[in-house]
PDB file of C-alpha atoms in Angstrom:
ATOM      1  CA  MET I   1      65.906 173.139 366.723  1.00 92.00           C
ATOM      2  CA  ARG I   2      69.728 174.798 366.861  1.00 95.00           C
ATOM      3  CA  VAL I   3      72.240 171.818 368.797  1.00 96.00           C
ATOM      4  CA  GLN I   4      75.314 172.219 370.975  1.00 96.00           C
ATOM      5  CA  ARG I   5      78.046 169.785 370.507  1.00 96.00           C
ATOM      6  CA  THR I   6      77.658 168.191 373.765  1.00 96.00           C
ATOM      7  CA  ALA I   7      74.168 167.681 373.297  1.00 97.00           C
ATOM      8  CA  LEU I   8      74.299 166.243 369.836  1.00 97.00           C
ATOM      9  CA  ASP I   9      77.249 163.823 370.824  1.00 96.00           C
ATOM     10  CA  SER I  10      75.315 162.686 373.617  1.00 97.00           C
ATOM     11  CA  ILE I  11      72.012 162.116 371.594  1.00 98.00           C
ATOM     12  CA  LEU I  12      73.862 160.293 368.496  1.00 98.00           C
ATOM     13  CA  LEU I  13      74.953 157.766 371.136  1.00 98.00           C
ATOM     14  CA  ASN I  14      71.673 156.149 370.391  1.00 98.00           C
ATOM     15  CA  ASN I  15      69.891 157.666 367.623  1.00 98.00           C
ATOM     16  CA  VAL I  16      70.248 157.771 364.345  1.00 98.00           C
ATOM     17  CA  CYS I  17      70.319 162.317 363.654  1.00 98.00           C
ATOM     18  CA  GLU I  18      69.223 164.146 360.326  1.00 98.00           C
ATOM     19  CA  VAL I  19      71.371 167.650 361.027  1.00 98.00           C
ATOM     20  CA  ARG I  20      72.033 170.640 358.750  1.00 97.00           C
ATOM     21  CA  PHE I  21      75.090 172.098 359.684  1.00 96.00           C
ATOM     22  CA  VAL I  22      77.386 175.203 357.670  1.00 95.00           C
ATOM     23  CA  ARG I  23      80.104 173.674 355.902  1.00 92.00           C
ATOM     24  CA  ARG I  24      83.900 174.410 357.137  1.00 89.00           C
ATOM     25  CA  THR I  25      85.141 174.398 354.043  1.00 87.00           C
ATOM     26  CA  PRO I  26      82.510 175.914 351.045  1.00 86.00           C
ATOM     27  CA  LYS I  27      83.118 173.271 347.774  1.00 84.00           C
ATOM     28  CA  PRO I  28      82.511 175.385 344.670  1.00 89.00           C
ATOM     29  CA  GLY I  29      78.945 174.495 343.258  1.00 86.00           C
ATOM     30  CA  ALA I  30      77.659 173.274 346.293  1.00 86.00           C
ATOM     31  CA  PRO I  31      75.135 175.304 348.863  1.00 92.00           C
ATOM     32  CA  PRO I  32      76.609 176.609 352.397  1.00 93.00           C
ATOM     33  CA  THR I  33      74.819 174.142 354.345  1.00 94.00           C
ATOM     34  CA  ARG I  34      75.279 170.106 354.411  1.00 95.00           C
ATOM     35  CA  ARG I  35      72.507 167.709 355.615  1.00 97.00           C
ATOM     36  CA  MET I  36      73.418 164.229 356.642  1.00 97.00           C
ATOM     37  CA  LEU I  37      72.055 161.504 358.485  1.00 98.00           C
ATOM     38  CA  CYS I  38      74.449 160.242 360.894  1.00 98.00           C
ATOM     39  CA  THR I  39      74.768 158.014 364.067  1.00 98.00           C
ATOM     40  CA  LYS I  40      77.732 157.377 367.184  1.00 97.00           C
ATOM     41  CA  SER I  41      75.573 154.146 368.110  1.00 98.00           C
ATOM     42  CA  HIS I  42      77.885 151.655 368.408  1.00 96.00           C
ATOM     43  CA  SER I  43      75.430 148.688 368.840  1.00 97.00           C
ATOM     44  CA  LEU I  44      73.518 149.956 365.508  1.00 97.00           C
ATOM     45  CA  LEU I  45      76.533 150.071 363.249  1.00 97.00           C
ATOM     46  CA  THR I  46      78.699 146.951 364.634  1.00 96.00           C
ATOM     47  CA  SER I  47      75.369 144.906 364.370  1.00 96.00           C
ATOM     48  CA  THR I  48      74.806 142.357 361.410  1.00 96.00           C
ATOM     49  CA  ASN I  49      73.052 145.134 359.548  1.00 95.00           C
ATOM     50  CA  GLY I  50      75.043 147.803 360.475  1.00 96.00           C
ATOM     51  CA  ARG I  51      78.056 146.183 358.925  1.00 96.00           C
ATOM     52  CA  ILE I  52      76.183 145.062 355.692  1.00 95.00           C
ATOM     53  CA  SER I  53      73.739 147.685 354.737  1.00 95.00           C
ATOM     54  CA  LEU I  54      76.059 150.527 356.400  1.00 96.00           C
ATOM     55  CA  ASN I  55      79.288 149.360 355.049  1.00 95.00           C
ATOM     56  CA  TYR I  56      80.886 150.110 358.713  1.00 96.00           C
ATOM     57  CA  VAL I  57      84.200 149.031 359.199  1.00 92.00           C
ATOM     58  CA  PRO I  58      85.311 149.661 362.926  1.00 90.00           C
ATOM     59  CA  PRO I  59      88.513 152.219 362.687  1.00 89.00           C
ATOM     60  CA  SER I  60      91.894 150.905 362.510  1.00 88.00           C
ATOM     61  CA  ARG I  61      93.289 153.905 364.888  1.00 86.00           C
ATOM     62  CA  PRO I  62      92.137 156.694 367.230  1.00 80.00           C
ATOM     63  CA  PRO I  63      90.961 159.577 365.906  1.00 80.00           C
ATOM     64  CA  VAL I  64      93.174 162.461 364.724  1.00 86.00           C
ATOM     65  CA  VAL I  65      90.739 165.122 365.408  1.00 91.00           C
ATOM     66  CA  ASN I  66      90.234 166.839 368.905  1.00 93.00           C
ATOM     67  CA  GLU I  67      86.837 167.451 368.789  1.00 94.00           C
ATOM     68  CA  ALA I  68      86.201 170.097 371.953  1.00 94.00           C
ATOM     69  CA  ALA I  69      89.400 172.106 370.191  1.00 94.00           C
ATOM     70  CA  GLU I  70      88.004 172.068 366.566  1.00 94.00           C
ATOM     71  CA  ASN I  71      84.256 172.357 368.018  1.00 96.00           C
ATOM     72  CA  VAL I  72      83.496 169.435 365.665  1.00 96.00           C
ATOM     73  CA  VAL I  73      81.438 165.965 366.419  1.00 97.00           C
ATOM     74  CA  THR I  74      83.133 162.794 364.403  1.00 96.00           C
ATOM     75  CA  VAL I  75      79.546 160.457 363.163  1.00 97.00           C
ATOM     76  CA  TRP I  76      79.032 157.928 360.590  1.00 97.00           C
ATOM     77  CA  ASP I  77      77.584 159.181 358.123  1.00 97.00           C
ATOM     78  CA  ILE I  78      74.580 156.582 356.735  1.00 97.00           C
ATOM     79  CA  LEU I  79      74.690 157.996 353.022  1.00 96.00           C
ATOM     80  CA  MET I  80      78.137 158.279 352.332  1.00 95.00           C
ATOM     81  CA  GLN I  81      79.131 155.133 354.779  1.00 95.00           C
ATOM     82  CA  GLU I  82      82.461 156.543 356.235  1.00 94.00           C
ATOM     83  CA  TYR I  83      83.303 158.824 358.888  1.00 94.00           C
ATOM     84  CA  ARG I  84      82.546 162.667 358.744  1.00 94.00           C
ATOM     85  CA  ASN I  85      83.079 165.605 360.968  1.00 95.00           C
ATOM     86  CA  ILE I  86      80.024 167.882 361.980  1.00 96.00           C
ATOM     87  CA  SER I  87      80.882 171.771 362.115  1.00 95.00           C
ATOM     88  CA  MET I  88      79.004 172.370 365.174  1.00 96.00           C
ATOM     89  CA  ASP I  89      79.308 176.497 364.394  1.00 93.00           C
ATOM     90  CA  GLN I  90      76.090 176.255 362.901  1.00 94.00           C
ATOM     91  CA  CYS I  91      73.822 173.022 363.687  1.00 97.00           C
ATOM     92  CA  GLU I  92      70.433 172.254 363.064  1.00 97.00           C
ATOM     93  CA  LEU I  93      69.182 168.906 364.811  1.00 98.00           C
ATOM     94  CA  ILE I  94      66.205 168.311 362.095  1.00 97.00           C
ATOM     95  CA  GLN I  95      64.880 164.885 363.861  1.00 97.00           C
ATOM     96  CA  GLN I  96      66.332 161.921 365.800  1.00 97.00           C
ATOM     97  CA  ILE I  97      65.230 158.314 364.815  1.00 98.00           C
ATOM     98  CA  PRO I  98      65.823 155.493 367.910  1.00 98.00           C
ATOM     99  CA  ALA I  99      69.008 153.481 366.375  1.00 97.00           C
ATOM    100  CA  ASP I 100      66.819 150.148 366.967  1.00 96.00           C
ATOM    101  CA  GLU I 101      64.006 148.648 364.690  1.00 95.00           C
ATOM    102  CA  GLU I 102      62.840 152.281 364.625  1.00 97.00           C
ATOM    103  CA  PHE I 103      65.949 152.811 362.529  1.00 97.00           C
ATOM    104  CA  TRP I 104      65.565 150.198 360.074  1.00 97.00           C
ATOM    105  CA  THR I 105      61.888 150.583 359.064  1.00 97.00           C
ATOM    106  CA  TYR I 106      62.808 154.035 357.756  1.00 97.00           C
ATOM    107  CA  PHE I 107      66.105 152.971 356.518  1.00 96.00           C
ATOM    108  CA  ASN I 108      64.254 150.342 354.604  1.00 96.00           C
ATOM    109  CA  GLU I 109      61.682 152.465 353.596  1.00 96.00           C
ATOM    110  CA  SER I 110      63.011 155.692 352.953  1.00 95.00           C
ATOM    111  CA  ILE I 111      66.638 155.760 352.460  1.00 95.00           C
ATOM    112  CA  TYR I 112      67.323 152.384 350.891  1.00 95.00           C
ATOM    113  CA  PRO I 113      65.352 152.771 347.814  1.00 95.00           C
ATOM    114  CA  MET I 114      67.049 156.338 347.280  1.00 95.00           C
ATOM    115  CA  SER I 115      69.241 156.800 343.915  1.00 95.00           C
ATOM    116  CA  GLY I 116      72.555 158.247 343.561  1.00 93.00           C
ATOM    117  CA  GLU I 117      70.959 161.522 342.709  1.00 94.00           C
ATOM    118  CA  GLN I 118      68.325 161.374 345.035  1.00 95.00           C
ATOM    119  CA  LYS I 119      71.301 160.629 347.990  1.00 94.00           C
ATOM    120  CA  LEU I 120      72.889 163.937 346.672  1.00 91.00           C
ATOM    121  CA  ASN I 121      69.655 166.156 346.331  1.00 91.00           C
ATOM    122  CA  PHE I 122      69.307 164.583 349.845  1.00 94.00           C
ATOM    123  CA  MET I 123      72.953 165.987 351.581  1.00 92.00           C
ATOM    124  CA  ASN I 124      72.129 169.496 349.744  1.00 90.00           C
ATOM    125  CA  THR I 125      69.073 170.791 351.011  1.00 84.00           C
TER     126      THR I 125
END
């Protein structure tokens, strides 16, 4: 389902979301869309599991992007394990997973076992 910036921003505070969006800057050889598993859940990211399994490190400075003006949402990318901007020009919410034990079950069963190649395939489909 297509989602607006303010709605996605709100959902991400307590959930991990799978989204697909059109890349703002096309990458040669890559599809025009990018799929991402992401969150803005402070409690998930700063938990022991978040710091260890997701390699979360709090930012050392405030964001330099004006999300509203740029029409993006800045999120923690679960697979790339860093902050990324999602272009909201065309963004589809595929699924949302509560940022609690339900996410860790999903992570341990579906994400953790993935090879690097499988993660790339996930992002490019």
